[in-house]
mmCIF file of C-alpha atoms and ligand atoms in Angstrom:
data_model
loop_
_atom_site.group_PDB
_atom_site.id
_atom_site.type_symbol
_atom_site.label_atom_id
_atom_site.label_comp_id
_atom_site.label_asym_id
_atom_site.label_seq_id
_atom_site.Cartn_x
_atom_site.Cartn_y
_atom_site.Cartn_z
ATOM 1 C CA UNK A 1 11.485 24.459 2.301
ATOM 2 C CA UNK A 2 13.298 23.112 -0.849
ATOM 3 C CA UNK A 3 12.152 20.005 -2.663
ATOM 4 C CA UNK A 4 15.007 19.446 -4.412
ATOM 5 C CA UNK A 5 17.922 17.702 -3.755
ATOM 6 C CA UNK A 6 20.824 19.728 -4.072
ATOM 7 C CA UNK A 7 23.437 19.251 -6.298
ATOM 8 C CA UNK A 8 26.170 17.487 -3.885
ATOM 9 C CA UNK A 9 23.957 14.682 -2.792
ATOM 10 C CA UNK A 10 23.077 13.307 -6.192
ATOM 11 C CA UNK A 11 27.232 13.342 -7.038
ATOM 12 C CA UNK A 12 27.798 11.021 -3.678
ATOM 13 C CA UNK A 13 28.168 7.247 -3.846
ATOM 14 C CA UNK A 14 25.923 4.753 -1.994
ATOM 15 C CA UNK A 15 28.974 4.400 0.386
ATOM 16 C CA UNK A 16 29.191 7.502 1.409
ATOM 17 C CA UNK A 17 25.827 8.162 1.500
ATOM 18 C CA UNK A 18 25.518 5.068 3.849
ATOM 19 C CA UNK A 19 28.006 6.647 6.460
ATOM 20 C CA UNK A 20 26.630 9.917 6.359
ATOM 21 C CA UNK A 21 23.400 8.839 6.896
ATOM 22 C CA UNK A 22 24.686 6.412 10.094
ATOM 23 C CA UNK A 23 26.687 9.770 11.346
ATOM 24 C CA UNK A 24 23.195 11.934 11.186
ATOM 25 C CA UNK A 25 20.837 9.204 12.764
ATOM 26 C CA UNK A 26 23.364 9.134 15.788
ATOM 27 C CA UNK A 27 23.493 13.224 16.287
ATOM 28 C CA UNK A 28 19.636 12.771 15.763
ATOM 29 C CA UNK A 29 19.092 9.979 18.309
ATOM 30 C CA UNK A 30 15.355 9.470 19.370
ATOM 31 C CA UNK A 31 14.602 12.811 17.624
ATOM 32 C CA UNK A 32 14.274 10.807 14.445
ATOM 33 C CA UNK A 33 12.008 7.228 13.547
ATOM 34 C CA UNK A 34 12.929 5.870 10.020
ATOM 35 C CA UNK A 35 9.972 3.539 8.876
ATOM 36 C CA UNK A 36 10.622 1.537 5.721
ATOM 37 C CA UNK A 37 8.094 -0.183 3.745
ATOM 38 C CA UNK A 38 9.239 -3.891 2.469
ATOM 39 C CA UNK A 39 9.356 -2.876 -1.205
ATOM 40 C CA UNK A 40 12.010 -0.517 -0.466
ATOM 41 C CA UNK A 41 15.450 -1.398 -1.795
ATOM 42 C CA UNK A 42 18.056 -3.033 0.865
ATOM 43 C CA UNK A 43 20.171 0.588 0.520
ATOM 44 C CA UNK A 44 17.347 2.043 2.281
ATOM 45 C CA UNK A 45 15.730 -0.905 4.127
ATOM 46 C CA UNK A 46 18.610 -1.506 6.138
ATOM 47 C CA UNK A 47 18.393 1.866 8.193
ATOM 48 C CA UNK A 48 14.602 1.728 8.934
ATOM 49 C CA UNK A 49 13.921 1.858 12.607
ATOM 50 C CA UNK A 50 10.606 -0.170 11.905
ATOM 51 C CA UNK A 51 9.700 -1.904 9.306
ATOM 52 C CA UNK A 52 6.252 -3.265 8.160
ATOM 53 C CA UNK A 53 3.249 -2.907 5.417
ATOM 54 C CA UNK A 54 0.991 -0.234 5.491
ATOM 55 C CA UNK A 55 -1.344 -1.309 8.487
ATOM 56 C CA UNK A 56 2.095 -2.163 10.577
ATOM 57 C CA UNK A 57 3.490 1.310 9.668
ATOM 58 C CA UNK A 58 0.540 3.339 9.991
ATOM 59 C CA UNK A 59 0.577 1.776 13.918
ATOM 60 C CA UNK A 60 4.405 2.288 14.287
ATOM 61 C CA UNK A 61 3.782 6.233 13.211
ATOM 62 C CA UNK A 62 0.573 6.772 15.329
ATOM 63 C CA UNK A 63 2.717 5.197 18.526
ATOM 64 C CA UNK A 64 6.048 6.692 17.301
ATOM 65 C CA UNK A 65 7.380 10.010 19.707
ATOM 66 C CA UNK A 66 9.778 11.325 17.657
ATOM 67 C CA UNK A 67 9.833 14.768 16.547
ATOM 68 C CA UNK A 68 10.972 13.520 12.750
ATOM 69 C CA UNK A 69 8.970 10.605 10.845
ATOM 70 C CA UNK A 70 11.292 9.834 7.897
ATOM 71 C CA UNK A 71 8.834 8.017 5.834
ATOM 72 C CA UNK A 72 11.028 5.470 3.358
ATOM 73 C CA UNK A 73 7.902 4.610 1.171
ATOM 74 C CA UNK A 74 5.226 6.657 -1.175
ATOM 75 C CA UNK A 75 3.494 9.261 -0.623
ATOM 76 C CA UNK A 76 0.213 8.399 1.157
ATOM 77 C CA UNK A 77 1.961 6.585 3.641
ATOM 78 C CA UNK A 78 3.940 10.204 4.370
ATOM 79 C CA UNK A 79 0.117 11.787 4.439
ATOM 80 C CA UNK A 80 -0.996 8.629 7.235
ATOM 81 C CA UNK A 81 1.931 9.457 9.458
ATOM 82 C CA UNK A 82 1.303 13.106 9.732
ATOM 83 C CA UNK A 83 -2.692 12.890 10.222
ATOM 84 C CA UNK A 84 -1.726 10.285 13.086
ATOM 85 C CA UNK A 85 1.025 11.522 14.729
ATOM 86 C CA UNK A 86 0.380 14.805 17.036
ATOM 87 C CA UNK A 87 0.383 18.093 15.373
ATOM 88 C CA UNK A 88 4.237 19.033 16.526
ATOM 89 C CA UNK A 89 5.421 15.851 14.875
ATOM 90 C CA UNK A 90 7.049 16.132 11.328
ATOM 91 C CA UNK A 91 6.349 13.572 8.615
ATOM 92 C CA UNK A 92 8.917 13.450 5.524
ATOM 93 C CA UNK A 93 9.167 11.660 2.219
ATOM 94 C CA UNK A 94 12.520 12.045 1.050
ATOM 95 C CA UNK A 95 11.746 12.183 -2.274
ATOM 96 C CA UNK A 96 8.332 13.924 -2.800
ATOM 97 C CA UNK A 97 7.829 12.374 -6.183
ATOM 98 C CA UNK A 98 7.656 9.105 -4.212
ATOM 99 C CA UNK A 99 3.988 8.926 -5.146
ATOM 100 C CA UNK A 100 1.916 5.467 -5.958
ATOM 101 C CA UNK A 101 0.283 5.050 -9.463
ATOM 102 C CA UNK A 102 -2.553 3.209 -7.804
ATOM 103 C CA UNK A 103 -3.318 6.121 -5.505
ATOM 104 C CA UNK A 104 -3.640 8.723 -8.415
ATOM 105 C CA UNK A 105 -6.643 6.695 -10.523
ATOM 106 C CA UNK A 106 -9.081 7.910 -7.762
ATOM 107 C CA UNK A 107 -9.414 11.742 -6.458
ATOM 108 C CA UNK A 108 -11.806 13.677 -4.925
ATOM 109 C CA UNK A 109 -13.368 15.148 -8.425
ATOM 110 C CA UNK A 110 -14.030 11.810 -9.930
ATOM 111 C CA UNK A 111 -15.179 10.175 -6.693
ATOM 112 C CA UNK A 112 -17.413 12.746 -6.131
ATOM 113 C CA UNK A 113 -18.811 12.754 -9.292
ATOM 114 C CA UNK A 114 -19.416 8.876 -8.801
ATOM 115 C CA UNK A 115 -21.583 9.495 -5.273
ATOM 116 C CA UNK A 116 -23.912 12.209 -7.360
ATOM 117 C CA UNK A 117 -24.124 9.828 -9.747
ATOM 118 C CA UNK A 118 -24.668 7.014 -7.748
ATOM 119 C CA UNK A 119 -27.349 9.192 -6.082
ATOM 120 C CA UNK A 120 -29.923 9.301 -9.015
ATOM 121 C CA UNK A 121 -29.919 5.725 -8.343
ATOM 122 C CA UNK A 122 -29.847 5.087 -4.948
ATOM 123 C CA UNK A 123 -29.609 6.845 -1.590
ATOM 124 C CA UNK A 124 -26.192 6.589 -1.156
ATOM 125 C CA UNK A 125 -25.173 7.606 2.018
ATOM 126 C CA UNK A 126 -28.194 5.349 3.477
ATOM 127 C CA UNK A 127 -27.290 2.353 0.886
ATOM 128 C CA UNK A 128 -23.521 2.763 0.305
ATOM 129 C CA UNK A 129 -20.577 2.520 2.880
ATOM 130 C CA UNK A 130 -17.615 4.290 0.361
ATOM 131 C CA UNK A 131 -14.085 2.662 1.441
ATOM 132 C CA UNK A 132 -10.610 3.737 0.345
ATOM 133 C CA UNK A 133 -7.889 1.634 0.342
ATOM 134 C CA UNK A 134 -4.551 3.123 2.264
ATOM 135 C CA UNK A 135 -3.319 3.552 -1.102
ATOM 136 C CA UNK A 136 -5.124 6.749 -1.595
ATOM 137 C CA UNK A 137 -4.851 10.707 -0.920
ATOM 138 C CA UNK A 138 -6.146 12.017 2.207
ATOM 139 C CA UNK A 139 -8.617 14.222 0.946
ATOM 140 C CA UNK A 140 -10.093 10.956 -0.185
ATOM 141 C CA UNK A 141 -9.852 9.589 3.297
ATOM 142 C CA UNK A 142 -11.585 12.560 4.400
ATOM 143 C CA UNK A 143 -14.618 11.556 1.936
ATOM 144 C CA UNK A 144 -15.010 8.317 3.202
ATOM 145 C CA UNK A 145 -14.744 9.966 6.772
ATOM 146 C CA UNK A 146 -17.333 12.586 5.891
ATOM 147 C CA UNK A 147 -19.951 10.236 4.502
ATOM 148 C CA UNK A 148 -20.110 7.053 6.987
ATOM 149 C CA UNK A 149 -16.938 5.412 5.063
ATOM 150 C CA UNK A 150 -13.658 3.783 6.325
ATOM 151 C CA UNK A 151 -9.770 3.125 4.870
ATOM 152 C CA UNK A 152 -8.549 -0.460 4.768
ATOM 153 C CA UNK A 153 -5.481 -1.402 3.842
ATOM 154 C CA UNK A 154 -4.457 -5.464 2.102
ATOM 155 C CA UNK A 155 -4.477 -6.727 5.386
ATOM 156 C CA UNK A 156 -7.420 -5.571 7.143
ATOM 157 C CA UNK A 157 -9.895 -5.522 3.867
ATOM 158 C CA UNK A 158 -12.272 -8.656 5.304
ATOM 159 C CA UNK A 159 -12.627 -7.146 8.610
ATOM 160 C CA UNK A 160 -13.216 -3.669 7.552
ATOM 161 C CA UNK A 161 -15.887 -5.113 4.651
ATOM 162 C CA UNK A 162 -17.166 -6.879 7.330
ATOM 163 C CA UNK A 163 -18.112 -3.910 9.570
ATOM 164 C CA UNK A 164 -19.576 -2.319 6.320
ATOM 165 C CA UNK A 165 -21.879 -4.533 5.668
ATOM 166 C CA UNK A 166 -23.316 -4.825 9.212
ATOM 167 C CA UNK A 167 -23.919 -1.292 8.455
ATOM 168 C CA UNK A 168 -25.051 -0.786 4.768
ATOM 169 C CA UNK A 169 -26.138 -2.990 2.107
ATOM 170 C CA UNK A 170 -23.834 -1.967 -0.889
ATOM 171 C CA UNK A 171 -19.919 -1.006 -0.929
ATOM 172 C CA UNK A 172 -18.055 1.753 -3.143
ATOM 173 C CA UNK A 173 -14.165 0.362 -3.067
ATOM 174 C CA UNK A 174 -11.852 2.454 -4.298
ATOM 175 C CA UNK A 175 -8.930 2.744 -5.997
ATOM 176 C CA UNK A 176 -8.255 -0.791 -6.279
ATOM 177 C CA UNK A 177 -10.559 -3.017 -7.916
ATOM 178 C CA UNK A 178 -8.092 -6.255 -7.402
ATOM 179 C CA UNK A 179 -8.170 -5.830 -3.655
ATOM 180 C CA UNK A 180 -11.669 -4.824 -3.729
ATOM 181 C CA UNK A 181 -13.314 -8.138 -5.726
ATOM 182 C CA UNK A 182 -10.306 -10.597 -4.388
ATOM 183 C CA UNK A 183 -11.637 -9.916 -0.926
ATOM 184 C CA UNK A 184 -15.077 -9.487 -1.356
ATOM 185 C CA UNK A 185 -14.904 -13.130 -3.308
ATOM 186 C CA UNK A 186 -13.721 -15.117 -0.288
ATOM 187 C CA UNK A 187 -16.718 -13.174 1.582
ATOM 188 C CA UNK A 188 -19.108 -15.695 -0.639
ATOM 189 C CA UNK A 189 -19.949 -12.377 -2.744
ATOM 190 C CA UNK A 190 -20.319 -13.804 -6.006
ATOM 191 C CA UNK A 191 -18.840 -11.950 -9.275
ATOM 192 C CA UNK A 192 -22.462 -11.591 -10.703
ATOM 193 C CA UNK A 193 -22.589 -8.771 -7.504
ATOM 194 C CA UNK A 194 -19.702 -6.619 -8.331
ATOM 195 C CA UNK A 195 -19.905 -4.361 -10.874
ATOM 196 C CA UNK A 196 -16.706 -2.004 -12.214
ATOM 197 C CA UNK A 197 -17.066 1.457 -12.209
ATOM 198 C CA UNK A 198 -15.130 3.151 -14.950
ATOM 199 C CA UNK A 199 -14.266 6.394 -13.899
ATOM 200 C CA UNK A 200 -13.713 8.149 -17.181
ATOM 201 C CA UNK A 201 -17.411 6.858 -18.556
ATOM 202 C CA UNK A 202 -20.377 8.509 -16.961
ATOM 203 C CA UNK A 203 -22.710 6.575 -14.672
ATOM 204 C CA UNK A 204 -19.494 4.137 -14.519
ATOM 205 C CA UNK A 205 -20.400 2.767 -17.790
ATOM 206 C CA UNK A 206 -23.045 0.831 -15.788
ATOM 207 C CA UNK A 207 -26.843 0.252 -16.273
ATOM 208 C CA UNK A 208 -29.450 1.431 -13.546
ATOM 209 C CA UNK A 209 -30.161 -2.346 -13.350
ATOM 210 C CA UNK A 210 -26.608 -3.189 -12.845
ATOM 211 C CA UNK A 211 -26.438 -0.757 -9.825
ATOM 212 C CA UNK A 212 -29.292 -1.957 -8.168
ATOM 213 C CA UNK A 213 -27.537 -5.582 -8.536
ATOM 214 C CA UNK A 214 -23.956 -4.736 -7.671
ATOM 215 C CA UNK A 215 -23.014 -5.122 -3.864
ATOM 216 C CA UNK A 216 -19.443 -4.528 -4.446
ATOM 217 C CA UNK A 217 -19.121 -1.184 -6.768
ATOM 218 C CA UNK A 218 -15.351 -1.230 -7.510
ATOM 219 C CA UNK A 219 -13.309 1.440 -8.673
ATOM 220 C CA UNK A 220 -11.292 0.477 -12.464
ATOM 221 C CA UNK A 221 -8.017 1.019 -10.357
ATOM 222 C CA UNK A 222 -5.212 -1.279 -10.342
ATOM 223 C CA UNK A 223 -1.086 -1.523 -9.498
ATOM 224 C CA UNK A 224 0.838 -2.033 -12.620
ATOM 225 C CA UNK A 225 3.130 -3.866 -10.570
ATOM 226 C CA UNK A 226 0.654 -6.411 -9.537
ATOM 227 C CA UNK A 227 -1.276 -6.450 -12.968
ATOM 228 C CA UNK A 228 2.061 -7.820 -14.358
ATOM 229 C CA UNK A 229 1.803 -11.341 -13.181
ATOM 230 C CA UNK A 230 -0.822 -14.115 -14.823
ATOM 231 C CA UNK A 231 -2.533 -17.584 -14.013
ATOM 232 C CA UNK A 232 -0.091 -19.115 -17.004
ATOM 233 C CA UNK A 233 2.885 -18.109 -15.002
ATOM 234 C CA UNK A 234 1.894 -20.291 -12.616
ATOM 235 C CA UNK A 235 0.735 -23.294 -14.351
ATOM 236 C CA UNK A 236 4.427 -22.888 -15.917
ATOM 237 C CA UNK A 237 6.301 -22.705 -12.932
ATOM 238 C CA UNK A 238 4.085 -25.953 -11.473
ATOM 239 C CA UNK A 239 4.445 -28.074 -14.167
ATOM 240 C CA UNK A 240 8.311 -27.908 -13.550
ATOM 241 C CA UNK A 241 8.327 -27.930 -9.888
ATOM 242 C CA UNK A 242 4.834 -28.853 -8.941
ATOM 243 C CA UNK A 243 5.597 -28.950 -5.232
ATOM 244 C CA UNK A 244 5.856 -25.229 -5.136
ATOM 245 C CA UNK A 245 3.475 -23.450 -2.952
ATOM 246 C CA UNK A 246 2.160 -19.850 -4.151
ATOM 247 C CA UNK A 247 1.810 -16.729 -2.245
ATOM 248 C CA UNK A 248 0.920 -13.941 -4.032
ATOM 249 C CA UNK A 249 -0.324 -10.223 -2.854
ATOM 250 C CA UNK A 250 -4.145 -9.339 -3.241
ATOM 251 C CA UNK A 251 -3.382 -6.393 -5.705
ATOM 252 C CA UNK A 252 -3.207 -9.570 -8.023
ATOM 253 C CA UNK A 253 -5.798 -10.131 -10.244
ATOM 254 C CA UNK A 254 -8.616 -12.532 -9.290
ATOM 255 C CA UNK A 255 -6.956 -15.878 -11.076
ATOM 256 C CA UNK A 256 -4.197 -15.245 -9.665
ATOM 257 C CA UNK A 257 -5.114 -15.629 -6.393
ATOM 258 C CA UNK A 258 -7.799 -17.964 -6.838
ATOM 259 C CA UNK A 259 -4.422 -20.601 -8.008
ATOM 260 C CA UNK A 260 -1.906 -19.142 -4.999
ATOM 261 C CA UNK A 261 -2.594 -21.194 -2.112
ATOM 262 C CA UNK A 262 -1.895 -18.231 0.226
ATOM 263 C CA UNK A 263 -3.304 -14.401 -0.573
ATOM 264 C CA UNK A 264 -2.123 -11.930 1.871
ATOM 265 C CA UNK A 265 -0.321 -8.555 2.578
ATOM 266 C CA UNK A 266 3.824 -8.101 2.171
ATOM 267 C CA UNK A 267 3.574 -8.841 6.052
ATOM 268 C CA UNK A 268 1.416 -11.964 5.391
ATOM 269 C CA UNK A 269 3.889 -13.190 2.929
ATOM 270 C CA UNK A 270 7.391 -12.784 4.574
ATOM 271 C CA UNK A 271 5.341 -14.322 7.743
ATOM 272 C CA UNK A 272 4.500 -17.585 5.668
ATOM 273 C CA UNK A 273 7.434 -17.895 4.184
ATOM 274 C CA UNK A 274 9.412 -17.834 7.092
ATOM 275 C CA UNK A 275 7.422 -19.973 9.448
ATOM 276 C CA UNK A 276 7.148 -22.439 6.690
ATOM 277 C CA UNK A 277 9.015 -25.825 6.632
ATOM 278 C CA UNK A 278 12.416 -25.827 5.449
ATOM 279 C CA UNK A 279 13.265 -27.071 1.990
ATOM 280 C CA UNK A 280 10.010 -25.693 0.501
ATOM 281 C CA UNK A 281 10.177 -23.935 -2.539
ATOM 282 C CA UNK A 282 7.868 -20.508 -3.201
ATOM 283 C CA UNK A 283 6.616 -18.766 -6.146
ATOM 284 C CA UNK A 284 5.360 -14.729 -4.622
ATOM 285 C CA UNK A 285 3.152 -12.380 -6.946
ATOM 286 C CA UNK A 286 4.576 -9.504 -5.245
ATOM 287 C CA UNK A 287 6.971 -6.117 -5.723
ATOM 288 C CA UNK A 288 10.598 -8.006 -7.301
ATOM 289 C CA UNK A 289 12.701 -5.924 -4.027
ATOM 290 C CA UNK A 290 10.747 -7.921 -1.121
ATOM 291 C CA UNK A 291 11.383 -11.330 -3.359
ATOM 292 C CA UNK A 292 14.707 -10.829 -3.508
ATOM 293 C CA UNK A 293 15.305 -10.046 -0.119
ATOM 294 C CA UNK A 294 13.258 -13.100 1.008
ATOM 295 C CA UNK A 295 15.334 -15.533 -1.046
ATOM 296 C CA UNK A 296 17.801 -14.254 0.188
ATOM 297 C CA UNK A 297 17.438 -14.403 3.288
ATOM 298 C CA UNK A 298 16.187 -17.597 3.382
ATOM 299 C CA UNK A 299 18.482 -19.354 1.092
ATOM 300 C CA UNK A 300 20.135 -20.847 4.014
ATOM 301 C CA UNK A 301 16.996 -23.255 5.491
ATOM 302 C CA UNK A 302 16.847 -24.709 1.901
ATOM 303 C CA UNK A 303 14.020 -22.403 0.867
ATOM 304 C CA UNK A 304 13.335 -21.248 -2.911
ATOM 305 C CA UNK A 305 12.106 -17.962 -3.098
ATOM 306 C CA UNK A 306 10.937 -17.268 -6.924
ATOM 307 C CA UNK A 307 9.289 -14.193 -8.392
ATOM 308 C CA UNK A 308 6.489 -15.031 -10.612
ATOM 309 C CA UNK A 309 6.813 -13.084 -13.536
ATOM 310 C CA UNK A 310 9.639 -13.699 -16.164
ATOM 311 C CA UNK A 311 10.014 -9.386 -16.455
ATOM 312 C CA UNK A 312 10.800 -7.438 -13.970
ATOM 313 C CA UNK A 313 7.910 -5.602 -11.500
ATOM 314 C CA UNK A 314 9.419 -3.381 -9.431
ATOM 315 C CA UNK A 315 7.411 -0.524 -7.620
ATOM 316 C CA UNK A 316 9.245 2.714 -9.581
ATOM 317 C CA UNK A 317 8.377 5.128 -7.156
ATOM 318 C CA UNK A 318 9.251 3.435 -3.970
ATOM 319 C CA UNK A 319 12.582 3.043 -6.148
ATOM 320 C CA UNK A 320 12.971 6.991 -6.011
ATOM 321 C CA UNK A 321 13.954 7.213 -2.063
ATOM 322 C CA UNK A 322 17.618 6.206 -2.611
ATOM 323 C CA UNK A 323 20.686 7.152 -0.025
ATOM 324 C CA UNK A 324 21.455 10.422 -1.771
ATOM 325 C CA UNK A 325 17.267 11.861 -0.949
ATOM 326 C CA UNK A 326 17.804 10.022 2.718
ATOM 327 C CA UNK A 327 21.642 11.664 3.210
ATOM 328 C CA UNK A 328 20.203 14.935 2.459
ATOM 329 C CA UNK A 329 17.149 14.853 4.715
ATOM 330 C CA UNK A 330 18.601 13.727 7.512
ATOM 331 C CA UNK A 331 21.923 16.134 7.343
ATOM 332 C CA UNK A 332 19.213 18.947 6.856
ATOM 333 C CA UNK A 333 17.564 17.709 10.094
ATOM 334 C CA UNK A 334 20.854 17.362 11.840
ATOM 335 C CA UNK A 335 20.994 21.568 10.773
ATOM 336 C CA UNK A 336 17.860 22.001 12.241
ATOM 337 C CA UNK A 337 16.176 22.582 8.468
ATOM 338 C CA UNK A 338 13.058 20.479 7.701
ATOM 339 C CA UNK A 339 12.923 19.425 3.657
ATOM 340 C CA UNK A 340 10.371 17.669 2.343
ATOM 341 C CA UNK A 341 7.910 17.769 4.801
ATOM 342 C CA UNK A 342 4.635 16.358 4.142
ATOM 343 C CA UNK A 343 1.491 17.785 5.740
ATOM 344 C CA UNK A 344 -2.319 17.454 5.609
ATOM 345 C CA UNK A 345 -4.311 20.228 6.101
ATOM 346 C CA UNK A 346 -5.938 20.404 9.178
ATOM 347 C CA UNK A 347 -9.908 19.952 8.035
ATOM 348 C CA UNK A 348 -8.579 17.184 5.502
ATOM 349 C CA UNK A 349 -6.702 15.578 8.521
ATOM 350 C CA UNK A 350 -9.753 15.483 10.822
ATOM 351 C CA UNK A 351 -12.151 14.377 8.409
ATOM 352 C CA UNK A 352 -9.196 11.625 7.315
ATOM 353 C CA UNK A 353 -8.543 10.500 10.628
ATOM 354 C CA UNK A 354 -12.203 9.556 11.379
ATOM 355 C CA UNK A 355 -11.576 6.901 8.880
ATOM 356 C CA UNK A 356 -8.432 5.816 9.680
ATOM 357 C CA UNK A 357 -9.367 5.190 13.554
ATOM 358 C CA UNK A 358 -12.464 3.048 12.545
ATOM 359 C CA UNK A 359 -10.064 0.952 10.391
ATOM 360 C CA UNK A 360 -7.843 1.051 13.261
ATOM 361 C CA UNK A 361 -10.536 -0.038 15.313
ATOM 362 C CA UNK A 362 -11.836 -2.662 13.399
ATOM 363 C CA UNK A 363 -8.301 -4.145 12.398
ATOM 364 C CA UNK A 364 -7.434 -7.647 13.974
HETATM 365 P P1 LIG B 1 1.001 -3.693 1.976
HETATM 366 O O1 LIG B 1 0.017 -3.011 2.877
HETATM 367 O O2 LIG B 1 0.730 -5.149 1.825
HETATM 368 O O3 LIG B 1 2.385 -3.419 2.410
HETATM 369 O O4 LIG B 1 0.817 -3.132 0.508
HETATM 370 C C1 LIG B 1 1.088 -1.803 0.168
HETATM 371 C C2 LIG B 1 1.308 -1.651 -1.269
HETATM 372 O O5 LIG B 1 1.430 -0.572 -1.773
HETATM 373 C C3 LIG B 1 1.345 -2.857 -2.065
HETATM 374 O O6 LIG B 1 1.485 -2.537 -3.386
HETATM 375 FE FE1 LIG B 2 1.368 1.781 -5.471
HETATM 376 FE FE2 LIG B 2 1.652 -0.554 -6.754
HETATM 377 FE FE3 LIG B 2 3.807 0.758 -5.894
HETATM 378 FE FE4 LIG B 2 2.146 -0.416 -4.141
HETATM 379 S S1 LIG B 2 3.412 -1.420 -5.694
HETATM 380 S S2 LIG B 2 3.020 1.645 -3.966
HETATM 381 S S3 LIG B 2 0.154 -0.065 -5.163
HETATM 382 S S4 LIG B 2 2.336 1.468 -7.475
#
């Protein structure tokens, strides 16, 4: 197995990239699924068999009975499709640098340093239900699986909290601290109950006393895609065009969405948008690639799609599967070679996939 892309592939033009690609899906038929996140770009998007958020493409590669899972999006979402498909099934990331920033400010040393220090405190695996957003490594899934926990992903995160605290009295959310306070917030958890655990302090940087207090325990993780965009940017954009609704992602920080009038996952937002009225205008706190494509597409009915920040946010590493990485998989395939293949091990898997079926379970 190579993971690099050889030299022709990276010489070939998106045109003929796009052709060869169209010639290898046909000799591939129902061999292959292609599942493509929203944030990829439109190079890419266009040949995904499915397309979705995490929740919808987690589904798609659990029900999905192809032999090959191309996964166009990061890394985790690779790992998800190969602990839920069967074991014959083959999950690849085209480019296996495709990781996610987010993901990689939580692993299994630092978490588990946070339950044994939690545990001088507290009983934690009596008091604390740990949950890991999607956006994570598997062997962090398999933490949460091993010790009572569950994975949520943006659109499932009030049901799953839900069924955690019907179970436990106090939450560790990790790696994203946005997702974890914006959700917890609109449970009627007040701020004074969350408490931030920095990872790189000991004890968190937290107090005994603040412990004790904090029902929501979040993780000092955050998307520096979604950290880009501010409350001012929206009282800007109103007081020019104060009709403008605002949708914006709940990787946003806390103002943010406490001034968008809709907070909800990629899915949630290209659903709003397009059932909404015609000749409304939008401002979206979300990755620059899905904005685009929704003004776009919806430039005809009158509607104004606008990004919120004034630079551009775009997700690098979902930027890194381009047609040259998804040319050369699939004409590797088409030889019968697998490249990039991404696999769990098997004891990570199981203890991973406990999780992900009681999210699954739980999930509207
Ligand atoms: P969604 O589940 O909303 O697609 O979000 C995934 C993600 O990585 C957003 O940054
Ligand atoms: Fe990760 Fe942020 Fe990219 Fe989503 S947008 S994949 S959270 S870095």
């Amino acid at each position: 197995m190579s993971a690099v892309v050889v030299q022709p592939y990276t010489l070939l033009d998106d045109d003929e990239c796009e052709s060869r690609i169209l010639r290898a899906r046909q000799a591939l038929g129902e061999r292959l699924v292609i599942l493509g996140h929203h944030y990829q770009r439109d190079e890419i998007f266009q040949h995904a068999d499915f397309t979705g958020d995490s929740l919808k493409l987690s589904r798609q590669a659990a029900a999905s009975k192809a032999d090959y899972i191309v996964f166009c999006g990061v890394h985790f979402m690779a790992e998800v499709a190969d602990i839920l498909s069967r074991p014959e099934q083959v999950s690849i990331l085209p480019d296996l640098a495709a990781g996610c920033a987010m993901a990689d400010m939580a692993n299994l040393s630092n978490v588990e340093r946070a339950w044994r220090e939690l545990a001088s405190v507290l009983d934690p695996d009596a008091q604390i239900t740990p949950v890991t957003y999607i956006n994570s490594a598997a062997d962090l899934k398999g933490f949460c699986g091993s010790h009572g926990g569950i994975v949520c992903t943006s659109t499932n995160a009030r049901h799953v909290l839900d069924w955690c605290f019907e179970r436990r009295e106090k939450v560790l959310f990790f790696p994203d601290q946005h997702l974890g306070r914006n959700t917890a917030y609109t449970m009627g958890i007040p701020l004074e109950e969350m408490a931030i655990w920095d990872f790189d302090l000991p004890m968190g940087g937290l107090s005994v006393e603040q412990i004790k207090n904090a029902k929501m325990i979040l993780w000092k993780g955050f998307c520096s895609v979604h950290q880009m965009f501010q409350p001012e940017q929206i009282d800007d954009f109103l007081a020019r065009y104060p009709e403008t609704k605002v949708i914006a992602h709940p990787e946003s920080p806390f103002e943010v969405c406490q001034k968008s009038d809709y907070v909800g996952s990629t899915e949630y937002i290209i659903k709003t948008i397009a059932e909404a009225e015609a000749n409304t205008r939008w401002l979206v706190a979300t990755e620059l690639n899905l904005v685009n494509r929704l003004a776009e597409q919806y430039r005809p009915e009158g509607k104004q799609v606008h990004f919120m920040s004034p630079s551009v946010c775009m997700c690098s590493t979902m930027f890194r599967i381009d047609p040259q990485h998804l040319a050369w998989v699939l004409e590797n395939l088409v030889e019968g070679h697998v490249v990039n293949q991404v696999s769990v091990a098997a004891e990570t898997a199981e203890k991973a996939r406990l999780a992900l079926q009681r999210m699954l379970e739980v999930s509207p």
